[in-house]
Coordinates of C-alpha atoms in Angstrom, one line a residue:
X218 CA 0.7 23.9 17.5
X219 CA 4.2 24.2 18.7
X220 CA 7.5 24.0 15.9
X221 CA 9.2 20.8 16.0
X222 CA 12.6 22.4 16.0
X223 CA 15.1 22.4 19.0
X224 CA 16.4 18.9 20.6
X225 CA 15.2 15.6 18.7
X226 CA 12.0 14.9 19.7
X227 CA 11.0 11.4 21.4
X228 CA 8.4 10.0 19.1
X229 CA 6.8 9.8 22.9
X230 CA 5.6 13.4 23.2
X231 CA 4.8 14.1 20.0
X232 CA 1.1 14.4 18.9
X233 CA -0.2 11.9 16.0
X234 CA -2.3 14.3 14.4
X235 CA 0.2 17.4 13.4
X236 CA 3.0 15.2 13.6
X237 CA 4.7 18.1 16.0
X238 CA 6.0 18.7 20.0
X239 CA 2.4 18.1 21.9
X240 CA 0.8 21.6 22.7
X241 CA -1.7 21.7 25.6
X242 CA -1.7 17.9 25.6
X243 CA -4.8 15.9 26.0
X244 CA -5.9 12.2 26.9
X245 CA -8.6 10.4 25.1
X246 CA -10.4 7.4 27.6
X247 CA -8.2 5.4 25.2
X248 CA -4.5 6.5 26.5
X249 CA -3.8 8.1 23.5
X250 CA -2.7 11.9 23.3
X251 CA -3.4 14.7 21.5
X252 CA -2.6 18.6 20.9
X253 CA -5.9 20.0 22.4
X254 CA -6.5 22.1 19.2
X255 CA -5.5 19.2 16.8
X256 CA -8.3 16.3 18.2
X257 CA -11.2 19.6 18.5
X258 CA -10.5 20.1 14.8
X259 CA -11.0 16.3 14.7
X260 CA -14.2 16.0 16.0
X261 CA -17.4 17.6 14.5
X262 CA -20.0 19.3 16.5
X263 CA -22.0 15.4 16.8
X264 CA -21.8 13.7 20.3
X265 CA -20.2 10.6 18.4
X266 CA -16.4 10.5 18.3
X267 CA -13.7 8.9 18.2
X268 CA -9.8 8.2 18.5
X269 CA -7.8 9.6 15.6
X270 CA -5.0 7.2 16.1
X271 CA -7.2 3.4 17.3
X272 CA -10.2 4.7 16.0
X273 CA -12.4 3.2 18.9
X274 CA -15.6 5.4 19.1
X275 CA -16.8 7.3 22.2
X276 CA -20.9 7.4 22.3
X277 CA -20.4 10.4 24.1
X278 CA -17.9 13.3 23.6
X279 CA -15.0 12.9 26.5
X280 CA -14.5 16.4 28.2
X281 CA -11.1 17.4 27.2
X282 CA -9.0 18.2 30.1
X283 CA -5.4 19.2 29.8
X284 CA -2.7 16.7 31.0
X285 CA -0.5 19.0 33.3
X286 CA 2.4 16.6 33.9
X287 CA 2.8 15.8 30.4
X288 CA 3.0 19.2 29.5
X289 CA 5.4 20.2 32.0
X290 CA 6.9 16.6 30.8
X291 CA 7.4 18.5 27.0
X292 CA 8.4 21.9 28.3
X293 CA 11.4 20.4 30.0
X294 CA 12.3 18.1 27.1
X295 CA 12.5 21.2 24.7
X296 CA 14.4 22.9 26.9
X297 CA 17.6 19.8 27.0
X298 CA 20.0 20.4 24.8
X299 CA 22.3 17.0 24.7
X300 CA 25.4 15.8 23.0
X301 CA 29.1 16.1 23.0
X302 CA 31.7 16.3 20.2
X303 CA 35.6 15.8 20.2
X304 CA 37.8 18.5 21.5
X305 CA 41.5 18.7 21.0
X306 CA 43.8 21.1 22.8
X307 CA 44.8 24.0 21.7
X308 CA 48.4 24.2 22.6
X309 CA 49.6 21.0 21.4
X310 CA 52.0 21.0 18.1
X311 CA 51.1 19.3 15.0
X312 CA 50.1 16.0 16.7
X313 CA 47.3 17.5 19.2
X314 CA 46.3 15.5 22.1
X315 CA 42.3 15.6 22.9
X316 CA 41.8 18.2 25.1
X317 CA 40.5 17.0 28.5
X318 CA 39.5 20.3 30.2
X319 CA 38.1 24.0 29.0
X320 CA 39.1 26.9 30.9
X321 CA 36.4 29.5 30.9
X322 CA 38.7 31.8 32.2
X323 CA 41.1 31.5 29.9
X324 CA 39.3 30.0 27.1
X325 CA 41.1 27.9 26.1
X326 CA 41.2 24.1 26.1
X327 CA 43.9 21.8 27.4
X328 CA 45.0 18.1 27.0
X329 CA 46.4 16.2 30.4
X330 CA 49.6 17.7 29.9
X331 CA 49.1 21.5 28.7
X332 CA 46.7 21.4 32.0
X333 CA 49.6 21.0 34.7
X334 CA 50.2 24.5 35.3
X335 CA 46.5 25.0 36.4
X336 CA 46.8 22.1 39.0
X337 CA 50.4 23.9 40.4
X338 CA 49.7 27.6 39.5
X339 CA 48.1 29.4 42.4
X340 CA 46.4 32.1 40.4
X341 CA 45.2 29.1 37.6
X342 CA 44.0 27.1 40.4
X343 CA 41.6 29.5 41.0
X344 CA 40.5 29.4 37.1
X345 CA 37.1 28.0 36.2
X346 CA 37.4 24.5 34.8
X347 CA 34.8 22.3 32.9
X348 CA 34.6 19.3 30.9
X349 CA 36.1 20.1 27.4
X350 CA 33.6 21.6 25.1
X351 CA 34.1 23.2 21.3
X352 CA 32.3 26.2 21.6
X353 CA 33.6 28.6 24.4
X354 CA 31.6 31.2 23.7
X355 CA 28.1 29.4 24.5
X356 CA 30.2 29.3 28.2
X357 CA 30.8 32.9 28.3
X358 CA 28.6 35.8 29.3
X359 CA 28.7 37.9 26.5
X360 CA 27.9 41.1 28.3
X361 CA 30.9 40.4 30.8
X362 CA 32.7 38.1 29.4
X363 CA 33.1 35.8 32.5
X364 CA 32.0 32.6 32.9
X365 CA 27.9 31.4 33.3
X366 CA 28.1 29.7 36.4
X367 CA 24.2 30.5 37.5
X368 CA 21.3 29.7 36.0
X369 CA 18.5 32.1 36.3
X370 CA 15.0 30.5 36.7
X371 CA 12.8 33.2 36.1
X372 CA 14.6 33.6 32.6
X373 CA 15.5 30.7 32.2
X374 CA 19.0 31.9 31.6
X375 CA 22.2 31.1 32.3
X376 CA 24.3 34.2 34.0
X377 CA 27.9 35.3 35.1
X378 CA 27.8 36.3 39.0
X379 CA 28.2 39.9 37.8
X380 CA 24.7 39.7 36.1
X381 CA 23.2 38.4 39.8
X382 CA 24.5 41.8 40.6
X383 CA 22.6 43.7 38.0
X384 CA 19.3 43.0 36.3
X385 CA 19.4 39.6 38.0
X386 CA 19.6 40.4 41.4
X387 CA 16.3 40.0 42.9
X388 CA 15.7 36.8 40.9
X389 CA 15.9 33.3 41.6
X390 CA 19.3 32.1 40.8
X391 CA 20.9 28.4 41.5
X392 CA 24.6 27.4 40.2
X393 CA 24.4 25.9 37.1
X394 CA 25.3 22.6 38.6
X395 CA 22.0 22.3 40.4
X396 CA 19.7 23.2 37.5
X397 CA 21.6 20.4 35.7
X398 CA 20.8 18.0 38.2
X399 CA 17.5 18.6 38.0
X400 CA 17.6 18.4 34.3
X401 CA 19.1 15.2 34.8
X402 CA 16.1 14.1 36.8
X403 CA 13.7 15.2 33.9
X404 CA 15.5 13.5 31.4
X405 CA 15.5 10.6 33.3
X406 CA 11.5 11.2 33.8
X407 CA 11.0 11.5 30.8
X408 CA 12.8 8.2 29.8
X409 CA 10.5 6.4 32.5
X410 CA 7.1 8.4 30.8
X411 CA 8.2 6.7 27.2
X412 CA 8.8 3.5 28.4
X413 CA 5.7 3.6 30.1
X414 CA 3.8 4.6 26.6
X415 CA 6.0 2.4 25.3
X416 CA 4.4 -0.4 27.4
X417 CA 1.0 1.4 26.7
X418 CA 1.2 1.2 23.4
X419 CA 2.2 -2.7 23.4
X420 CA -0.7 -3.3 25.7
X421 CA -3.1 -1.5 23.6
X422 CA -1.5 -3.1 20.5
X423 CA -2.1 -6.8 22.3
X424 CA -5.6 -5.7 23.2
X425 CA -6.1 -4.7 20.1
X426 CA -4.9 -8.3 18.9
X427 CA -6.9 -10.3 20.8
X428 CA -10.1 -8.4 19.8
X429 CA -9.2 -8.7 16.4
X430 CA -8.8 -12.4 16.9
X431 CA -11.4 -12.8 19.1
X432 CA -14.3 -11.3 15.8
X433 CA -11.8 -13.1 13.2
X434 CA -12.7 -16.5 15.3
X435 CA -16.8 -15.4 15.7
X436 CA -16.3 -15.4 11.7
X437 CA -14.5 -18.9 11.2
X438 CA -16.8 -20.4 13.6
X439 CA -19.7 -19.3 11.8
X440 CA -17.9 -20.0 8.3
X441 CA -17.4 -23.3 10.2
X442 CA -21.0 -24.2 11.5
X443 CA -22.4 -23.5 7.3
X444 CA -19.3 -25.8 5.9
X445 CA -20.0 -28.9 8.2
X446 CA -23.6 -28.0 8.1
X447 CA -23.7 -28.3 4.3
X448 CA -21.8 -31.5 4.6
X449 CA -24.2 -33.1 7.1
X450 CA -26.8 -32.7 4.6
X451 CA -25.1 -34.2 1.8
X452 CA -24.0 -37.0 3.6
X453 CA -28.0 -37.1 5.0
X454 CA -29.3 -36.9 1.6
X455 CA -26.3 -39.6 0.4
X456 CA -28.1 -41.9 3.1
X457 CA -31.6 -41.6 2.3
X458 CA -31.0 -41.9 -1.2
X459 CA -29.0 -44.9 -0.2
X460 CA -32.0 -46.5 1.8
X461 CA -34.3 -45.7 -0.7
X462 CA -32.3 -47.0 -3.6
X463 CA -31.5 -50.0 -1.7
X464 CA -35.4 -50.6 -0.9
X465 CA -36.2 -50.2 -4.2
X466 CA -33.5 -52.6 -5.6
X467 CA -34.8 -55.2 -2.9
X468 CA -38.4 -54.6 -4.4
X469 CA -36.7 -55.0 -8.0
X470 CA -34.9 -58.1 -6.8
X471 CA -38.1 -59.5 -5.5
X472 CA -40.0 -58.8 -8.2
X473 CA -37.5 -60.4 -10.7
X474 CA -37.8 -63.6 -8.3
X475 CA -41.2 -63.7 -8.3
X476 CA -41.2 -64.0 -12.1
X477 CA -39.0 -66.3 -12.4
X478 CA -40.8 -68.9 -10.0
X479 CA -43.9 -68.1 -12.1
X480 CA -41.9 -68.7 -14.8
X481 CA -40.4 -72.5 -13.7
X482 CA -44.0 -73.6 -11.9
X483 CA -45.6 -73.0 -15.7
X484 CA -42.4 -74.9 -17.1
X485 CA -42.6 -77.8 -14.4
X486 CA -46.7 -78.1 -14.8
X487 CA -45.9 -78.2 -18.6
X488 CA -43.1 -80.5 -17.8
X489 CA -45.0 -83.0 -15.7
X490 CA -47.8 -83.2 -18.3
X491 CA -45.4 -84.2 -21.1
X492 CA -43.8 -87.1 -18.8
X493 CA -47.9 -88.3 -17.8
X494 CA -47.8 -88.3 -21.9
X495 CA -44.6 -90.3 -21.9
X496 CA -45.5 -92.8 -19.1
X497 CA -48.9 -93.5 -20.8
X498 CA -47.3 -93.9 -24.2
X499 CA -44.8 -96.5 -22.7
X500 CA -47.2 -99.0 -22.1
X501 CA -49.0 -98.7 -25.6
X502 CA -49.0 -102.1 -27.9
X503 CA -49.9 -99.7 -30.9
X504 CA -46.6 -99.4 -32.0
X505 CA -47.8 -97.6 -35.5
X506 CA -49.2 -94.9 -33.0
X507 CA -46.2 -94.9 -30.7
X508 CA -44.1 -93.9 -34.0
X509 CA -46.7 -91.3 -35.4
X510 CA -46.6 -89.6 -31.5
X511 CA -42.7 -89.9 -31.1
X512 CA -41.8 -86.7 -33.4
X513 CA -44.2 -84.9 -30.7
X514 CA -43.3 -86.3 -27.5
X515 CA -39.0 -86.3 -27.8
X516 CA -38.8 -84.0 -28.7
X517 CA -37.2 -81.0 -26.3
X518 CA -39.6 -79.2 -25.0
X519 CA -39.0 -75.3 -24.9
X520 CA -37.8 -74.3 -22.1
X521 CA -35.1 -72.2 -20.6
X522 CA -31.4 -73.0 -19.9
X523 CA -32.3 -72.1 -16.4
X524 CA -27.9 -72.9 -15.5
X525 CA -26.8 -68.7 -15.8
X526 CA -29.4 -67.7 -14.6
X527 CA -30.0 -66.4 -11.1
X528 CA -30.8 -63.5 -7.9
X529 CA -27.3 -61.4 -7.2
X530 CA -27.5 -61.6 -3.2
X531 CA -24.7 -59.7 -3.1
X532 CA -25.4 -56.2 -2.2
X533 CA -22.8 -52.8 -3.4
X534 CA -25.2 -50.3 -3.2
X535 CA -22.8 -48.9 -0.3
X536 CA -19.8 -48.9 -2.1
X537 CA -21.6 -47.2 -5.0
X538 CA -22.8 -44.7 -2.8
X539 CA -20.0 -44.1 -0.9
X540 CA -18.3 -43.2 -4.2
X541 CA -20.8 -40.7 -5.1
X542 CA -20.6 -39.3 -1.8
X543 CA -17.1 -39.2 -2.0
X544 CA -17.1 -37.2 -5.3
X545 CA -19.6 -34.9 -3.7
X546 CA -17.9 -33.6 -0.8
X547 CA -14.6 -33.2 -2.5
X548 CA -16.9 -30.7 -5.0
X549 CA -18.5 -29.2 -1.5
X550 CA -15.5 -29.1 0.2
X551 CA -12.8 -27.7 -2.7
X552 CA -15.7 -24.4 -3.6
X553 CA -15.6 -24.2 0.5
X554 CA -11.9 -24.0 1.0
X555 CA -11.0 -22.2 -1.9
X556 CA -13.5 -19.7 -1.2
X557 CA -12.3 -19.3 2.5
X558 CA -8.7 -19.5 1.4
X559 CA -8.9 -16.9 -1.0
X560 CA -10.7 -15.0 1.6
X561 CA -7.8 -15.4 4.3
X562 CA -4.6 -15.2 1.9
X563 CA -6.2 -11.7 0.4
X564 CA -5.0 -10.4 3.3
X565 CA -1.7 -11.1 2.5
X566 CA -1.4 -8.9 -0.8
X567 CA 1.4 -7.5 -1.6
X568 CA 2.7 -5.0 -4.0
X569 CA 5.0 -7.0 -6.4
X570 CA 7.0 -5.5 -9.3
X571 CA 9.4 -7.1 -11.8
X572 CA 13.1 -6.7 -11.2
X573 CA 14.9 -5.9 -14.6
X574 CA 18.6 -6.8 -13.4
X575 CA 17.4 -10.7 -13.4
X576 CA 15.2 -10.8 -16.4
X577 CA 16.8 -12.7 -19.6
X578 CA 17.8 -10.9 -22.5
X579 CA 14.6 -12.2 -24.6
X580 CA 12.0 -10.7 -22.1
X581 CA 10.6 -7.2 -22.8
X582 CA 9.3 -5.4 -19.8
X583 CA 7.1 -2.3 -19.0
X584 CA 8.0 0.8 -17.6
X585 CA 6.2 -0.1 -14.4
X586 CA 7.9 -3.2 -14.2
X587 CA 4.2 -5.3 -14.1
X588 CA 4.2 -7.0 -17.3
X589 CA 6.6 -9.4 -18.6
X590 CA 6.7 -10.8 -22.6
X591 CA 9.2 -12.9 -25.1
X592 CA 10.3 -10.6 -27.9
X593 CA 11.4 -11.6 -31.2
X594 CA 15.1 -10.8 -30.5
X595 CA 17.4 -10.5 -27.4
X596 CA 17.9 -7.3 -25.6
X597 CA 20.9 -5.5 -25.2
X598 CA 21.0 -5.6 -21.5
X599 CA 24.3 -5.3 -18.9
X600 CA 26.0 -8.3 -17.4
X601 CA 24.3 -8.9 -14.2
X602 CA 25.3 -12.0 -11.9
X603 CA 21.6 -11.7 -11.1
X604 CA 20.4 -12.5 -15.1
X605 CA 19.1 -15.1 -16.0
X606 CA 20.8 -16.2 -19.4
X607 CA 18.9 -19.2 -20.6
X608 CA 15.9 -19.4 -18.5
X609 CA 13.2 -17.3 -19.8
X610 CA 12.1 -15.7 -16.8
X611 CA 12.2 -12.8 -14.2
X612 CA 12.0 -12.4 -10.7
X613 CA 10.3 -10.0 -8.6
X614 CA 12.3 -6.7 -6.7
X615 CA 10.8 -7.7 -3.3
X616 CA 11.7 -11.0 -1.9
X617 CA 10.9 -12.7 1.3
X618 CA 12.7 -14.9 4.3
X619 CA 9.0 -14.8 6.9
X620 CA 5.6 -14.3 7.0
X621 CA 3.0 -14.3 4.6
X622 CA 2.6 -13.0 0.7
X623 CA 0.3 -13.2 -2.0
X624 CA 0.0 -11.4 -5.3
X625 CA -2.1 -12.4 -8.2
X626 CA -0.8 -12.5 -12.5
X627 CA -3.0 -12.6 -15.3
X628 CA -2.2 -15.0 -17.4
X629 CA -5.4 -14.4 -19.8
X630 CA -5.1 -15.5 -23.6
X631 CA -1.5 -17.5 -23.0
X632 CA -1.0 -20.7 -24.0
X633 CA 1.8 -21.5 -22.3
X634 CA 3.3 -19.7 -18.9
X635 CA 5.2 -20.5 -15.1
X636 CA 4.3 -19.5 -12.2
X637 CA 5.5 -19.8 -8.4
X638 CA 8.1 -19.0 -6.3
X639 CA 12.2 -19.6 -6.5
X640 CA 15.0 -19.5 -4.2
X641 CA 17.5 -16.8 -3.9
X642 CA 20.5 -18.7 -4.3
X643 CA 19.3 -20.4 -7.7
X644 CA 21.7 -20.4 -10.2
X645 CA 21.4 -18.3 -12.5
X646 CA 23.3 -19.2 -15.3
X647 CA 21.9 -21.9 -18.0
X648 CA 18.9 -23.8 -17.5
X649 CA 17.1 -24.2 -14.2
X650 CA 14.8 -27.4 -13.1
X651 CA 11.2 -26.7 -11.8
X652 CA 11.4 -28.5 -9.2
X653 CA 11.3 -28.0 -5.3
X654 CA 14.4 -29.6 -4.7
X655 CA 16.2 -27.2 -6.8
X656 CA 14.1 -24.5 -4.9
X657 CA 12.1 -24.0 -7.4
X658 CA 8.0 -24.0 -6.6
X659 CA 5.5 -23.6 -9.7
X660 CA 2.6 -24.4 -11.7
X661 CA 2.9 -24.4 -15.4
X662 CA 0.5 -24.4 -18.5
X663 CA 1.8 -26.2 -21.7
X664 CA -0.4 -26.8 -25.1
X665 CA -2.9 -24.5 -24.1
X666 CA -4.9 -26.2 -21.4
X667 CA -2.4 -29.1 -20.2
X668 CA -1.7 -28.0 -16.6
X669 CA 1.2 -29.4 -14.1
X670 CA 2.6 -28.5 -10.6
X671 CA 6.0 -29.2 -11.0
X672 CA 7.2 -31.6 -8.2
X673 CA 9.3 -33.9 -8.0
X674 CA 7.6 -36.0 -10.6
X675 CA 5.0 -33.2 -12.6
X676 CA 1.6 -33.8 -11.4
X677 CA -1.2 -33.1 -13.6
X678 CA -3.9 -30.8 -12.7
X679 CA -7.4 -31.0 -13.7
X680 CA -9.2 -27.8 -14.4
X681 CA -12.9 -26.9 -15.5
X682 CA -12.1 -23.8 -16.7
X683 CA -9.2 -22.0 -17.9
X684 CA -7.8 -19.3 -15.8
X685 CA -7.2 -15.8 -16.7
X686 CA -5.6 -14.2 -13.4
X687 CA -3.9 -17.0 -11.4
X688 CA -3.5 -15.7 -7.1
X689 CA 0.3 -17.0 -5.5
X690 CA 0.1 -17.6 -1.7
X691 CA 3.2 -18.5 0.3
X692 CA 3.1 -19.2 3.8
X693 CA 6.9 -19.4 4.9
X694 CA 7.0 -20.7 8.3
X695 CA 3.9 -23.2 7.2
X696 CA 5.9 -24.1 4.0
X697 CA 3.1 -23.8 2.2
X698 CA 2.7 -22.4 -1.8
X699 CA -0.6 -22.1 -3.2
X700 CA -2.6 -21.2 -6.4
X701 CA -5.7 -20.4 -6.9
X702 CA -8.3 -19.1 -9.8
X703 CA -9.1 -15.6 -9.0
X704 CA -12.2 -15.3 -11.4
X705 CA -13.4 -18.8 -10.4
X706 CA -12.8 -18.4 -6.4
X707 CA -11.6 -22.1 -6.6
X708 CA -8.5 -23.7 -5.7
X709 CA -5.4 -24.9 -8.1
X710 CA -3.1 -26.8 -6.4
X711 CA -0.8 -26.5 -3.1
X712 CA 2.8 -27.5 -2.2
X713 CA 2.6 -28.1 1.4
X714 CA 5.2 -29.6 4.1
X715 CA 7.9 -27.5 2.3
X716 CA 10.8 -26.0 4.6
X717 CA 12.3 -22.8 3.5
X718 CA 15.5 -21.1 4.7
X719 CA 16.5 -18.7 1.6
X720 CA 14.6 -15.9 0.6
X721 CA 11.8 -16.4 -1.8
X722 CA 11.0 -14.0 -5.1
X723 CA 8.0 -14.0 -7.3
X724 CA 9.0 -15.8 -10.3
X725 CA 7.4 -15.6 -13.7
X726 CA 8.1 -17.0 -17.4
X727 CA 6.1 -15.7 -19.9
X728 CA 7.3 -18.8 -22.2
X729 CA 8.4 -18.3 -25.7
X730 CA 6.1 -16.4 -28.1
X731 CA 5.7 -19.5 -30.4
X732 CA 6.0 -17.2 -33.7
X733 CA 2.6 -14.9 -31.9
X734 CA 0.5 -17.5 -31.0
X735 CA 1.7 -17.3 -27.4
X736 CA 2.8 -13.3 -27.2
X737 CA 0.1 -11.9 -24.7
X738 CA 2.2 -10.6 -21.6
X739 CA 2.2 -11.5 -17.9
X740 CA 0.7 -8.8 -16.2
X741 CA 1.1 -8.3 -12.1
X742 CA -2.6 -6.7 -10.9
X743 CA -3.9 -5.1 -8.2
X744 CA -5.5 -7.6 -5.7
X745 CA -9.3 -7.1 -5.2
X746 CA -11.5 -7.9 -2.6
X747 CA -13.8 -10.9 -3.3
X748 CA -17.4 -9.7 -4.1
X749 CA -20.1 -11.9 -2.7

């Protein structure tokens, strides 16, 4: 493998694996390349390989063929050496002039006005002038002492025309002026061969994208398919229960009728009989008997007070249903998304560590800057525009103005903490408002297990279980800040339709300890991938 010393090296023609100029280069069926030695080393003895750098496998081992043209390519960039520094002359008084021209002959430099006399002079007119450079010497032979005006291919050397003379004579010599066009032309090869890997690379990188996108929409479709699969049964079991219940009701409503029609017909038979009693008893002469039967016959008879009674033939099964259903799919659908949000915003994680300049005075923090408590007295801390001096809270190191961040807290045995986001340009100095007009996006917990987002007007937030590690996503161009319960995969509550234009930072109150009832730090943890 070849040193990386000499001219800077273009990240081009450098080889991924050693990290060093490209020796023997070789091309993988990928476009990628490698020191010849470097991607052997790579790859075992098995037929099954693959690209160090893209990591797309090749069934069968490519045969290795040196690229010639990027190797002659390096070769010529090693041999460049560019750049330029300031020269002044070296006749001028205390107030030198830069020097516009170096006399090899002389060896000296000169400003416009010190280098008259070789413009007028007939035996400096015949001097050798260059562009102004700092170090003579590299101009001189050192044998000779004259100037290098040939370069030497077979050395690759640069030679006075006494050397051609000498050891050089039967070589293959070109003025130096040549040999630096051609270099010219290399570089400017060379420039064309990065912007082509440049372009490469981005195509690769795009390919590489679409792919990605292309298995990451297989997935959702199939994620997709199951959710509305799950919910076309429930909303198919919702109906035939619906049908059923609404026979049965019918059969209930029915049966109830039928009873009741029994019920009058034996009222209206006994009915009848008692008037066929009456009518005969109104045309009686024995008036002794009439009085002896009347205690019996006006009586009321017993019957029902028929007025409140009645068939409903108004029919809410639906509406009952619909209800149930409703409750239902927001179940179905909340352990859905929250398990496919989780799922997408884990790629998001971030590494997220406290930032001790804004943390109040009260708040005691670890070494490693993840966990965050309330001590019993305040800390004798520095003034710090960036100190918060009422608020008890701290912000994270890493903020963010794009993209896409998540981080999860444990928040396990508290009884009272905030979480969220906050803008940059919050003021930092007495209280602050939780609220997202004051930039200021969070959930809270208060008394244990009473649990608000704080929006514009607090919104309570039912939970079934308490949390003990709570996940923050932020979407910045969505404006979009979500929570979620890591241990329970289900979702807490969202602020969406938010517009940001500050940088967000993690922000986190551990809340007073409440005399030790409330003392169990904050603590930032690693995110983990979800386990089915």
């Amino acid at each position: 493998m070849a040193s990386s010393s000499g001219p800077s090296l273009n990240k081009g023609l450098q080889c991924s694996i050693c990290m060093e100029v490209l020796t023997d280069p070789v091309t993988t069926p990928c476009g990628h390349n490698f020191c010849r030695t470097c991607l052997i080393k790579c790859w075992p003895n098995s037929q099954t390989c693959f690209c160090p750098l893209c990591k797309e496998k090749y069934s069968k081992r490519p045969k290795l063929k040196i690229n010639t043209t990027l190797r002659e390519v390096v070769q010529h960039f090693e041999k460049l050496n560019l750049g330029e520094s300031e020269v002044f002359c070296d006749f001028c008084g205390e107030r030198k002039q830069k020097a516009v021209k170096t006399c090899l002959t002389c060896q000296c430099s000169y400003c416009e006005t010190h280098l008259e006399p070789h413009h007028r002079v007939p035996r400096l007119k015949k001097h050798t002038l260059i562009n102004a450079v700092e170090n003579v010497e590299d101009y001189i032979c050192q044998k000779t002492e004259r100037p290098l005006e040939l370069f030497c291919r077979d050395d690759q050397t640069c030679v006075c025309l006494s050397c051609i003379e000498g050891e050089h004579m039967t070589q293959n010599t070109v003025p130096i002026e040549e040999e630096s066009r051609e270099k010219k032309l290399v570089q400017t090869q060379i420039d064309v061969y990065q912007m082509i890997q440049d372009r490469m690379k981005k195509i690769q990188e795009i390919q590489h994208s679409v792919e990605l996108r292309k298995r990451n929409t297989e997935e959702e479709k199939s994620s997709s398919v199951e959710i509305f699969t799950d919910l076309i049964r429930s909303i198919e079991r919702c109906q035939s229960d619906l049908l059923k219940m609404m026979e049965e009701q019918q059969k209930a409503a029915e049966k109830q009728a039928e009873d009741l029609i029994k019920e009058l017909h034996q009222e209206i038979t006994e009915l009848k009989r008692r008037n066929t009693e009456l009518e005969q008893l109104s045309h009686t002469e024995d008036h002794l008997h009439l009085i002896q039967m009347s205690s019996s016959l006006y009586s009321h008879p017993h019957t029902k007070n028929w007025t409140e009674i009645r068939i409903d033939s108004d029919v809410n099964s639906l509406f009952i249903a619909l209800i149930h259903l409703k409750k239902t799919l927001d179940e179905t659908l909340n352990e859905k998304l929250s398990q496919t949000g989780l799922k997408f915003v884990l790629k998001f994680a971030v590494d997220v560590t406290l930032d001790p300049d804004t943390a109040n005075p009260s708040l005691i923090l670890s070494d490693d800057g993840k966990q965050v408590s309330e001590g019993d007295i305040e800390q004798d801390v520095p003034e710090n525009p960036k100190r918060f001096d009422e608020g008890c809270c701290v912000l994270a190191k890493e903020g963010f103005s794009s993209g896409r961040f998540y981080y999860e807290v444990q928040v396990k045995g508290k009884t009272e903490w905030d979480l969220g986001v906050i803008r940059e340009s919050i003021n930092r100095k007495g209280m602050i408002s939780l609220s997202p007009e004051d930039g200021v996006w969070t959930v809270i917990l208060r008394n244990k297990n009473q649990y608000d987002a704080c929006e514009s007007s607090p919104v309570s937030v039912s939970l079934r279980v308490r949390p003990e590690k709570v996940g923050v996503f932020v979407d910045y161009e969505e404006g979009l800040v979500s929570f979620y319960d890591v241990e329970s995969r289900s979702h807490i509550y969202s602020f969406t339709g938010q517009t940001f234009t500050r940088k967000l930072y993690p922000y986190f109150s551990p809340c007073p300890n409440n005399e030790g009832i409330n003392s169990n730090p904050l603590i930032i943890t690693p995110v983990s991938p979800l386990m089915d």
